[in-house]
């Protein structure tokens, strides 16, 4: 059986999983691919480190350049993370004619345009299933399975840590800091959870999904991102009372005029919506195509084994591509270099929680400001519970453009009867 | 842009959808594939028939042989259905070096072994995404996305008609005949619904899924199949009371000793299980791999547009394969020609509904027979409601091998206190 040489950059959690399972599931992989996937060289930061997998010392190097220069390596797998070194490695590998597999979502989101331009110039594909939603084959499904579809929308839960924290807050009535502490204690959140809880991990994945669906790279300054750090236990409870669960939701969809909207933020999802029942560290994506209609994909969005599953799938496809002589580029991102709809023009329903004085006439003042901006109220609740001398007032707002809603909230905030910063969240409609 | 020539056999619902959407979504398909998919010839049974799509008369023929003989055709799409003519067409197309795309589940389930043997011999791939679960890219996901996984189990709702009927029976407390009538009136069941309601449509799909997961073709005489015709409105209600929904479930999984079990039958699914909430004409598959863990795929399992989405995906992959020079065979079914676990040895929990005389001591007699076969009872209910001079007695049974359970039921049936044929259903554990 022919061998395909693999150069593995990075032997952290995912790199170690890939090395281990290429050996452990070797028989089934060779049979199914028709080729043997042979790891010929592994680049690591510190050669001496004690690791969970034992690769022969002679294939380990601390210089990733050796992967690129080795003629026995046909596929380079970038699993070192970070931006600069990973970018150098991938660009050099493409220049050297190597097929590239990567799980680096931040890198693709920030420099995908340059990387894919280089790949197209060299006629070499890049595979990146592990960059989005762990083991769920969502890249392959959108790029290949739905190739005949105009993608109308993607609504997705893409960050397992945030979803775990929000699930904890919902199920155990915890506030954010306590739920985060528990997630860290149970290994579902990093010591530094910044990128998870501030929404940017999900935003990087959303940018990659949008590039597949719409053929252009949304700039990191074009996607509206908010994290779950500001979500209050109160909001989780009030949302529940109104028939919603709060999820960190990524939305990517085409609008009239073929503009694309992309935003990631805590969102009230109606309880009967299938995404509302996705709990814990799981990821889920609802993809709507003009032919296929609504589809749902669900699975583990992170972890060594699921991510390894995706990297091995990419390695198989890369190996088959290489073995075919690398003639057909295959499944190219299409050529529509589109535009984003500015977030100000995106319409949605909203959840607005105010802290107001406990006196008659307050709702009238709030409703009057909303009315003057042509914004309609769908429902109002005044839950029990004083906060000092203020009480909560919660409104669900009909669809309105985001800029108009923000302006109205500024007006409401300046009312004398409003005692604290209003809490504004999106509602999935 | 290079063109790839397509010969389309069949211009029924799916064939017409494929022709229409290859034209309607042409721009996006060409951009993404990097090739133009050009339908060069269409074979139909009656040339003169008035159709929903208008193809140029000069490309329509009533002889499918013309597709096979035309050197300008690189891909043959078989959408004529049935077994014999479709088999001839596919074998002749492979002999002529054409790549084959088909949505013919019955054909693959019955003669897949011969067809794939021929394909391997000729080094030409066959694509069949449309054969299972409509627009859901489940073939691609298992074959390619999970290529690094040992598939541990697949539990799937694969027949939209049955699921629609069972949903109606559950939601509107209908009996089977009335629910079937409504499904027919609403266009969700054929005038002849035999293959849908007797379980065989789902069984064909299960055989195809098993071939991907385990690399061998289960014979149609090796898969245990029961349909929903025998499910009584009573059973739907009693299952509900016990915390279950009844679904036509396909189960494919490996057992100890690497034997594969495959069976399709009405099954009680716990309400909290994600498959319990799949309603109406939707399909869903829960796939568990040793690396990826549990994943779920959900979408429309039939209909012109979703099925067209899958055929176009296959056409794209076939075109890229052809364009690459057809060197790499790619994603071969692996070589483990395995064995089935006989249904008699498969273990499961069960639901047993008896019609018994309304007298003390009946449960003791039933329990005694079960106990003598080492079969444990998990719960018992005696719902209200006389049937003549008999009353229902419903038991949920702990896991036991199917043959032992059947023998016990025969014993129970011969008791004097048992007044009618017992109803035995499987329970998903």
mmCIF file of N, CA, C and O in Angstrom, chain B residues 296-379:
data_model
loop_
_atom_site.group_PDB
_atom_site.id
_atom_site.type_symbol
_atom_site.label_atom_id
_atom_site.label_comp_id
_atom_site.label_asym_id
_atom_site.label_seq_id
_atom_site.Cartn_x
_atom_site.Cartn_y
_atom_site.Cartn_z
ATOM 1 N N UNK B 296 -25.380 13.913 16.256
ATOM 2 C CA UNK B 296 -26.738 13.812 15.736
ATOM 3 C C UNK B 296 -26.836 14.599 14.435
ATOM 4 O O UNK B 296 -26.307 15.707 14.325
ATOM 5 N N UNK B 297 -27.529 14.011 13.470
ATOM 6 C CA UNK B 297 -27.800 14.646 12.184
ATOM 7 C C UNK B 297 -29.306 14.639 11.992
ATOM 8 O O UNK B 297 -29.948 13.607 12.202
ATOM 9 N N UNK B 298 -29.842 15.752 11.558
ATOM 10 C CA UNK B 298 -31.300 15.901 11.497
ATOM 11 C C UNK B 298 -31.670 16.717 10.269
ATOM 12 O O UNK B 298 -30.986 17.693 9.937
ATOM 13 N N UNK B 299 -32.716 16.323 9.584
ATOM 14 C CA UNK B 299 -33.175 17.104 8.428
ATOM 15 C C UNK B 299 -34.306 16.394 7.712
ATOM 16 O O UNK B 299 -34.830 15.384 8.192
ATOM 17 N N UNK B 300 -34.678 16.941 6.559
ATOM 18 C CA UNK B 300 -35.754 16.337 5.779
ATOM 19 C C UNK B 300 -35.241 15.088 5.086
ATOM 20 O O UNK B 300 -34.246 15.122 4.389
ATOM 21 N N UNK B 301 -35.958 13.981 5.276
ATOM 22 C CA UNK B 301 -35.491 12.707 4.765
ATOM 23 C C UNK B 301 -35.991 12.362 3.386
ATOM 24 O O UNK B 301 -35.651 11.325 2.837
ATOM 25 N N UNK B 302 -36.798 13.218 2.804
ATOM 26 C CA UNK B 302 -37.336 12.928 1.483
ATOM 27 C C UNK B 302 -37.775 14.232 0.848
ATOM 28 O O UNK B 302 -37.570 15.313 1.398
ATOM 29 N N UNK B 303 -38.381 14.127 -0.343
ATOM 30 C CA UNK B 303 -38.859 15.307 -1.028
ATOM 31 C C UNK B 303 -37.907 15.709 -2.138
ATOM 32 O O UNK B 303 -36.718 15.417 -2.108
ATOM 33 N N UNK B 304 -38.453 16.395 -3.149
ATOM 34 C CA UNK B 304 -37.675 16.731 -4.337
ATOM 35 C C UNK B 304 -36.428 17.550 -4.000
ATOM 36 O O UNK B 304 -35.315 17.203 -4.399
ATOM 37 N N UNK B 305 -36.603 18.653 -3.276
ATOM 38 C CA UNK B 305 -35.476 19.555 -3.072
ATOM 39 C C UNK B 305 -34.367 18.972 -2.192
ATOM 40 O O UNK B 305 -33.189 19.018 -2.579
ATOM 41 N N UNK B 306 -34.691 18.407 -1.024
ATOM 42 C CA UNK B 306 -33.606 17.833 -0.216
ATOM 43 C C UNK B 306 -32.860 16.716 -0.943
ATOM 44 O O UNK B 306 -31.630 16.642 -0.884
ATOM 45 N N UNK B 307 -33.600 15.852 -1.651
ATOM 46 C CA UNK B 307 -32.938 14.757 -2.346
ATOM 47 C C UNK B 307 -32.063 15.306 -3.476
ATOM 48 O O UNK B 307 -30.954 14.822 -3.719
ATOM 49 N N UNK B 308 -32.566 16.338 -4.155
ATOM 50 C CA UNK B 308 -31.773 16.996 -5.193
ATOM 51 C C UNK B 308 -30.472 17.547 -4.618
ATOM 52 O O UNK B 308 -29.410 17.455 -5.235
ATOM 53 N N UNK B 309 -30.545 18.112 -3.435
ATOM 54 C CA UNK B 309 -29.351 18.654 -2.781
ATOM 55 C C UNK B 309 -28.270 17.574 -2.668
ATOM 56 O O UNK B 309 -27.094 17.822 -2.956
ATOM 57 N N UNK B 310 -28.684 16.370 -2.300
ATOM 58 C CA UNK B 310 -27.716 15.273 -2.167
ATOM 59 C C UNK B 310 -27.185 14.801 -3.512
ATOM 60 O O UNK B 310 -26.000 14.493 -3.640
ATOM 61 N N UNK B 311 -28.057 14.734 -4.521
ATOM 62 C CA UNK B 311 -27.588 14.290 -5.835
ATOM 63 C C UNK B 311 -26.575 15.293 -6.390
ATOM 64 O O UNK B 311 -25.539 14.907 -6.945
ATOM 65 N N UNK B 312 -26.835 16.575 -6.209
ATOM 66 C CA UNK B 312 -25.893 17.582 -6.723
ATOM 67 C C UNK B 312 -24.560 17.497 -5.976
ATOM 68 O O UNK B 312 -23.488 17.631 -6.578
ATOM 69 N N UNK B 313 -24.606 17.225 -4.685
ATOM 70 C CA UNK B 313 -23.364 17.040 -3.919
ATOM 71 C C UNK B 313 -22.554 15.876 -4.494
ATOM 72 O O UNK B 313 -21.337 15.977 -4.695
ATOM 73 N N UNK B 314 -23.247 14.784 -4.799
ATOM 74 C CA UNK B 314 -22.562 13.631 -5.401
ATOM 75 C C UNK B 314 -22.003 13.971 -6.774
ATOM 76 O O UNK B 314 -20.900 13.541 -7.131
ATOM 77 N N UNK B 315 -22.777 14.712 -7.559
ATOM 78 C CA UNK B 315 -22.310 15.097 -8.898
ATOM 79 C C UNK B 315 -21.028 15.916 -8.792
ATOM 80 O O UNK B 315 -20.107 15.751 -9.590
ATOM 81 N N UNK B 316 -20.986 16.814 -7.801
ATOM 82 C CA UNK B 316 -19.794 17.638 -7.613
ATOM 83 C C UNK B 316 -18.587 16.767 -7.293
ATOM 84 O O UNK B 316 -17.512 16.922 -7.875
ATOM 85 N N UNK B 317 -18.787 15.821 -6.384
ATOM 86 C CA UNK B 317 -17.657 14.979 -5.993
ATOM 87 C C UNK B 317 -17.229 14.071 -7.148
ATOM 88 O O UNK B 317 -16.038 13.879 -7.387
ATOM 89 N N UNK B 318 -18.217 13.566 -7.877
ATOM 90 C CA UNK B 318 -17.915 12.723 -9.042
ATOM 91 C C UNK B 318 -17.147 13.525 -10.094
ATOM 92 O O UNK B 318 -16.185 13.041 -10.697
ATOM 93 N N UNK B 319 -17.554 14.767 -10.310
ATOM 94 C CA UNK B 319 -16.904 15.610 -11.322
ATOM 95 C C UNK B 319 -15.463 15.906 -10.924
ATOM 96 O O UNK B 319 -14.553 15.860 -11.757
ATOM 97 N N UNK B 320 -15.250 16.210 -9.637
ATOM 98 C CA UNK B 320 -13.892 16.501 -9.172
ATOM 99 C C UNK B 320 -13.027 15.248 -9.289
ATOM 100 O O UNK B 320 -11.869 15.308 -9.692
ATOM 101 N N UNK B 321 -13.613 14.115 -8.955
ATOM 102 C CA UNK B 321 -12.875 12.858 -9.098
ATOM 103 C C UNK B 321 -12.460 12.667 -10.553
ATOM 104 O O UNK B 321 -11.302 12.372 -10.850
ATOM 105 N N UNK B 322 -13.418 12.842 -11.453
ATOM 106 C CA UNK B 322 -13.124 12.638 -12.874
ATOM 107 C C UNK B 322 -12.064 13.613 -13.349
ATOM 108 O O UNK B 322 -11.112 13.254 -14.056
ATOM 109 N N UNK B 323 -12.216 14.876 -12.919
ATOM 110 C CA UNK B 323 -11.301 15.925 -13.352
ATOM 111 C C UNK B 323 -9.885 15.698 -12.845
ATOM 112 O O UNK B 323 -8.917 16.148 -13.454
ATOM 113 N N UNK B 324 -9.753 14.999 -11.720
ATOM 114 C CA UNK B 324 -8.413 14.747 -11.177
ATOM 115 C C UNK B 324 -7.718 13.624 -11.943
ATOM 116 O O UNK B 324 -6.618 13.222 -11.592
ATOM 117 N N UNK B 325 -8.386 13.114 -12.957
ATOM 118 C CA UNK B 325 -7.793 12.039 -13.744
ATOM 119 C C UNK B 325 -8.213 10.673 -13.239
ATOM 120 O O UNK B 325 -7.773 9.654 -13.750
ATOM 121 N N UNK B 326 -9.060 10.674 -12.218
ATOM 122 C CA UNK B 326 -9.602 9.403 -11.745
ATOM 123 C C UNK B 326 -8.531 8.454 -11.245
ATOM 124 O O UNK B 326 -8.688 7.240 -11.317
ATOM 125 N N UNK B 327 -7.452 9.030 -10.714
ATOM 126 C CA UNK B 327 -6.374 8.149 -10.278
ATOM 127 C C UNK B 327 -6.674 7.540 -8.901
ATOM 128 O O UNK B 327 -6.634 6.322 -8.735
ATOM 129 N N UNK B 328 -6.979 8.400 -7.965
ATOM 130 C CA UNK B 328 -7.242 7.889 -6.621
ATOM 131 C C UNK B 328 -8.691 7.439 -6.529
ATOM 132 O O UNK B 328 -9.607 8.183 -6.862
ATOM 133 N N UNK B 329 -8.896 6.228 -6.059
ATOM 134 C CA UNK B 329 -10.249 5.699 -5.934
ATOM 135 C C UNK B 329 -10.977 6.456 -4.829
ATOM 136 O O UNK B 329 -12.086 6.933 -5.007
ATOM 137 N N UNK B 330 -10.303 6.598 -3.699
ATOM 138 C CA UNK B 330 -10.843 7.463 -2.656
ATOM 139 C C UNK B 330 -11.928 6.845 -1.810
ATOM 140 O O UNK B 330 -12.886 6.299 -2.329
ATOM 141 N N UNK B 331 -11.806 6.943 -0.519
ATOM 142 C CA UNK B 331 -12.845 6.552 0.418
ATOM 143 C C UNK B 331 -13.475 5.213 0.049
ATOM 144 O O UNK B 331 -14.656 5.107 -0.247
ATOM 145 N N UNK B 332 -12.646 4.191 0.029
ATOM 146 C CA UNK B 332 -13.137 2.849 -0.291
ATOM 147 C C UNK B 332 -13.895 2.284 0.900
ATOM 148 O O UNK B 332 -13.573 2.580 2.045
ATOM 149 N N UNK B 333 -14.876 1.453 0.602
ATOM 150 C CA UNK B 333 -15.430 0.691 1.718
ATOM 151 C C UNK B 333 -14.293 -0.197 2.225
ATOM 152 O O UNK B 333 -13.529 -0.723 1.426
ATOM 153 N N UNK B 334 -14.130 -0.318 3.510
ATOM 154 C CA UNK B 334 -12.976 -1.068 3.988
ATOM 155 C C UNK B 334 -13.224 -2.557 3.889
ATOM 156 O O UNK B 334 -14.314 -3.011 3.548
ATOM 157 N N UNK B 335 -12.214 -3.313 4.172
ATOM 158 C CA UNK B 335 -12.196 -4.699 3.720
ATOM 159 C C UNK B 335 -12.694 -5.736 4.695
ATOM 160 O O UNK B 335 -12.571 -6.914 4.444
ATOM 161 N N UNK B 336 -13.247 -5.297 5.798
ATOM 162 C CA UNK B 336 -13.674 -6.274 6.786
ATOM 163 C C UNK B 336 -15.011 -6.879 6.382
ATOM 164 O O UNK B 336 -16.044 -6.284 6.544
ATOM 165 N N UNK B 337 -14.956 -8.073 5.841
ATOM 166 C CA UNK B 337 -16.201 -8.733 5.481
ATOM 167 C C UNK B 337 -16.702 -9.465 6.707
ATOM 168 O O UNK B 337 -16.314 -10.602 6.991
ATOM 169 N N UNK B 338 -17.512 -8.794 7.474
ATOM 170 C CA UNK B 338 -17.883 -9.225 8.813
ATOM 171 C C UNK B 338 -19.109 -10.106 8.842
ATOM 172 O O UNK B 338 -19.561 -10.639 7.833
ATOM 173 N N UNK B 339 -19.636 -10.237 10.033
ATOM 174 C CA UNK B 339 -20.778 -11.116 10.221
ATOM 175 C C UNK B 339 -21.842 -10.452 11.071
ATOM 176 O O UNK B 339 -21.538 -9.610 11.904
ATOM 177 N N UNK B 340 -23.053 -10.864 10.857
ATOM 178 C CA UNK B 340 -24.157 -10.355 11.656
ATOM 179 C C UNK B 340 -24.363 -11.201 12.897
ATOM 180 O O UNK B 340 -24.198 -12.418 12.864
ATOM 181 N N UNK B 341 -24.756 -10.514 13.957
ATOM 182 C CA UNK B 341 -25.232 -11.221 15.136
ATOM 183 C C UNK B 341 -26.672 -11.649 14.844
ATOM 184 O O UNK B 341 -27.509 -10.813 14.515
ATOM 185 N N UNK B 342 -26.993 -12.942 14.930
ATOM 186 C CA UNK B 342 -28.378 -13.351 14.678
ATOM 187 C C UNK B 342 -29.325 -12.616 15.634
ATOM 188 O O UNK B 342 -28.977 -12.403 16.801
ATOM 189 N N UNK B 343 -30.474 -12.247 15.127
ATOM 190 C CA UNK B 343 -31.413 -11.441 15.911
ATOM 191 C C UNK B 343 -31.778 -12.151 17.218
ATOM 192 O O UNK B 343 -32.016 -11.498 18.242
ATOM 193 N N UNK B 344 -31.771 -13.473 17.202
ATOM 194 C CA UNK B 344 -32.117 -14.232 18.404
ATOM 195 C C UNK B 344 -31.181 -13.893 19.565
ATOM 196 O O UNK B 344 -31.566 -13.974 20.725
ATOM 197 N N UNK B 345 -29.938 -13.514 19.238
ATOM 198 C CA UNK B 345 -28.950 -13.266 20.293
ATOM 199 C C UNK B 345 -28.847 -11.792 20.676
ATOM 200 O O UNK B 345 -28.081 -11.429 21.559
ATOM 201 N N UNK B 346 -29.592 -10.932 19.978
ATOM 202 C CA UNK B 346 -29.548 -9.510 20.307
ATOM 203 C C UNK B 346 -30.320 -9.280 21.602
ATOM 204 O O UNK B 346 -31.415 -9.807 21.779
ATOM 205 N N UNK B 347 -29.724 -8.481 22.497
ATOM 206 C CA UNK B 347 -30.390 -8.173 23.763
ATOM 207 C C UNK B 347 -31.028 -6.800 23.719
ATOM 208 O O UNK B 347 -30.491 -5.877 23.109
ATOM 209 N N UNK B 348 -32.156 -6.675 24.385
ATOM 210 C CA UNK B 348 -32.829 -5.381 24.457
ATOM 211 C C UNK B 348 -33.805 -5.411 25.621
ATOM 212 O O UNK B 348 -34.102 -6.485 26.163
ATOM 213 N N UNK B 349 -34.285 -4.219 25.991
ATOM 214 C CA UNK B 349 -35.452 -4.157 26.851
ATOM 215 C C UNK B 349 -36.700 -4.267 25.979
ATOM 216 O O UNK B 349 -36.631 -4.090 24.763
ATOM 217 N N UNK B 350 -37.841 -4.579 26.596
ATOM 218 C CA UNK B 350 -39.072 -4.757 25.828
ATOM 219 C C UNK B 350 -40.264 -4.129 26.523
ATOM 220 O O UNK B 350 -40.254 -3.911 27.740
ATOM 221 N N UNK B 351 -41.285 -3.901 25.712
ATOM 222 C CA UNK B 351 -42.616 -3.486 26.160
ATOM 223 C C UNK B 351 -43.537 -4.646 25.817
ATOM 224 O O UNK B 351 -43.540 -5.123 24.676
ATOM 225 N N UNK B 352 -44.278 -5.125 26.792
ATOM 226 C CA UNK B 352 -45.179 -6.259 26.544
ATOM 227 C C UNK B 352 -46.583 -5.870 27.000
ATOM 228 O O UNK B 352 -46.803 -5.574 28.171
ATOM 229 N N UNK B 353 -47.519 -5.833 26.039
ATOM 230 C CA UNK B 353 -48.921 -5.540 26.399
ATOM 231 C C UNK B 353 -49.733 -6.822 26.279
ATOM 232 O O UNK B 353 -49.760 -7.445 25.211
ATOM 233 N N UNK B 354 -50.375 -7.163 27.364
ATOM 234 C CA UNK B 354 -51.207 -8.361 27.382
ATOM 235 C C UNK B 354 -52.660 -7.966 27.572
ATOM 236 O O UNK B 354 -52.967 -6.920 28.146
ATOM 237 N N UNK B 355 -53.540 -8.817 27.069
ATOM 238 C CA UNK B 355 -54.964 -8.652 27.322
ATOM 239 C C UNK B 355 -55.350 -9.834 28.207
ATOM 240 O O UNK B 355 -55.292 -10.990 27.783
ATOM 241 N N UNK B 356 -55.675 -9.528 29.478
ATOM 242 C CA UNK B 356 -55.853 -10.608 30.465
ATOM 243 C C UNK B 356 -57.215 -10.520 31.139
ATOM 244 O O UNK B 356 -57.876 -9.474 31.112
ATOM 245 N N UNK B 357 -57.629 -11.616 31.753
ATOM 246 C CA UNK B 357 -58.889 -11.569 32.504
ATOM 247 C C UNK B 357 -58.673 -10.722 33.759
ATOM 248 O O UNK B 357 -57.557 -10.633 34.285
ATOM 249 N N UNK B 358 -59.748 -10.084 34.188
ATOM 250 C CA UNK B 358 -59.679 -9.145 35.320
ATOM 251 C C UNK B 358 -59.838 -9.933 36.622
ATOM 252 O O UNK B 358 -60.928 -9.963 37.191
ATOM 253 N N UNK B 359 -58.747 -10.575 37.061
ATOM 254 C CA UNK B 359 -58.841 -11.442 38.244
ATOM 255 C C UNK B 359 -57.508 -11.426 38.976
ATOM 256 O O UNK B 359 -56.464 -11.166 38.378
ATOM 257 N N UNK B 360 -57.530 -11.710 40.284
ATOM 258 C CA UNK B 360 -56.264 -11.750 41.030
ATOM 259 C C UNK B 360 -55.391 -12.912 40.559
ATOM 260 O O UNK B 360 -55.900 -13.884 40.004
ATOM 261 N N UNK B 361 -54.085 -12.784 40.736
ATOM 262 C CA UNK B 361 -53.188 -13.895 40.420
ATOM 263 C C UNK B 361 -52.644 -13.888 39.015
ATOM 264 O O UNK B 361 -51.746 -14.661 38.686
ATOM 265 N N UNK B 362 -53.185 -13.025 38.152
ATOM 266 C CA UNK B 362 -52.740 -13.020 36.754
ATOM 267 C C UNK B 362 -51.280 -12.583 36.656
ATOM 268 O O UNK B 362 -50.453 -13.230 35.997
ATOM 269 N N UNK B 363 -50.954 -11.469 37.330
ATOM 270 C CA UNK B 363 -49.587 -10.960 37.262
ATOM 271 C C UNK B 363 -48.602 -12.002 37.787
ATOM 272 O O UNK B 363 -47.510 -12.169 37.241
ATOM 273 N N UNK B 364 -48.996 -12.725 38.828
ATOM 274 C CA UNK B 364 -48.113 -13.751 39.391
ATOM 275 C C UNK B 364 -47.797 -14.822 38.357
ATOM 276 O O UNK B 364 -46.642 -15.268 38.237
ATOM 277 N N UNK B 365 -48.826 -15.242 37.587
ATOM 278 C CA UNK B 365 -48.586 -16.262 36.555
ATOM 279 C C UNK B 365 -47.640 -15.760 35.473
ATOM 280 O O UNK B 365 -46.737 -16.464 35.024
ATOM 281 N N UNK B 366 -47.863 -14.496 35.055
ATOM 282 C CA UNK B 366 -47.021 -13.909 34.008
ATOM 283 C C UNK B 366 -45.583 -13.778 34.526
ATOM 284 O O UNK B 366 -44.615 -14.160 33.847
ATOM 285 N N UNK B 367 -45.444 -13.245 35.743
ATOM 286 C CA UNK B 367 -44.115 -13.022 36.317
ATOM 287 C C UNK B 367 -43.383 -14.340 36.511
ATOM 288 O O UNK B 367 -42.163 -14.421 36.344
ATOM 289 N N UNK B 368 -44.121 -15.359 36.825
ATOM 290 C CA UNK B 368 -43.508 -16.663 37.047
ATOM 291 C C UNK B 368 -42.893 -17.206 35.756
ATOM 292 O O UNK B 368 -41.787 -17.745 35.759
ATOM 293 N N UNK B 369 -43.609 -17.060 34.657
ATOM 294 C CA UNK B 369 -43.047 -17.520 33.370
ATOM 295 C C UNK B 369 -41.804 -16.701 33.005
ATOM 296 O O UNK B 369 -40.773 -17.247 32.607
ATOM 297 N N UNK B 370 -41.889 -15.380 33.161
ATOM 298 C CA UNK B 370 -40.724 -14.541 32.850
ATOM 299 C C UNK B 370 -39.545 -14.949 33.729
ATOM 300 O O UNK B 370 -38.416 -15.112 33.248
ATOM 301 N N UNK B 371 -39.828 -15.154 35.025
ATOM 302 C CA UNK B 371 -38.764 -15.515 35.953
ATOM 303 C C UNK B 371 -38.112 -16.843 35.587
ATOM 304 O O UNK B 371 -36.895 -16.987 35.685
ATOM 305 N N UNK B 372 -38.927 -17.774 35.115
ATOM 306 C CA UNK B 372 -38.370 -19.083 34.764
ATOM 307 C C UNK B 372 -37.448 -18.985 33.550
ATOM 308 O O UNK B 372 -36.653 -19.882 33.291
ATOM 309 N N UNK B 373 -37.564 -17.887 32.799
ATOM 310 C CA UNK B 373 -36.623 -17.647 31.683
ATOM 311 C C UNK B 373 -35.537 -16.647 32.068
ATOM 312 O O UNK B 373 -34.876 -16.084 31.182
ATOM 313 N N UNK B 374 -35.391 -16.388 33.367
ATOM 314 C CA UNK B 374 -34.414 -15.396 33.851
ATOM 315 C C UNK B 374 -34.621 -14.011 33.234
ATOM 316 O O UNK B 374 -33.679 -13.337 32.830
ATOM 317 N N UNK B 375 -35.885 -13.640 33.112
ATOM 318 C CA UNK B 375 -36.188 -12.320 32.552
ATOM 319 C C UNK B 375 -36.796 -11.461 33.655
ATOM 320 O O UNK B 375 -37.752 -11.873 34.319
ATOM 321 N N UNK B 376 -36.222 -10.253 33.839
ATOM 322 C CA UNK B 376 -36.663 -9.379 34.920
ATOM 323 C C UNK B 376 -37.660 -8.337 34.452
ATOM 324 O O UNK B 376 -37.632 -7.893 33.307
ATOM 325 N N UNK B 377 -38.549 -7.958 35.368
ATOM 326 C CA UNK B 377 -39.562 -6.946 35.062
ATOM 327 C C UNK B 377 -39.087 -5.611 35.622
ATOM 328 O O UNK B 377 -38.684 -5.518 36.771
ATOM 329 N N UNK B 378 -39.149 -4.569 34.782
ATOM 330 C CA UNK B 378 -38.720 -3.246 35.227
ATOM 331 C C UNK B 378 -39.889 -2.450 35.786
ATOM 332 O O UNK B 378 -39.774 -1.767 36.785
ATOM 333 N N UNK B 379 -41.041 -2.515 35.137
ATOM 334 C CA UNK B 379 -42.233 -1.862 35.689
ATOM 335 C C UNK B 379 -43.494 -2.483 35.098
ATOM 336 O O UNK B 379 -43.455 -3.124 34.048
#
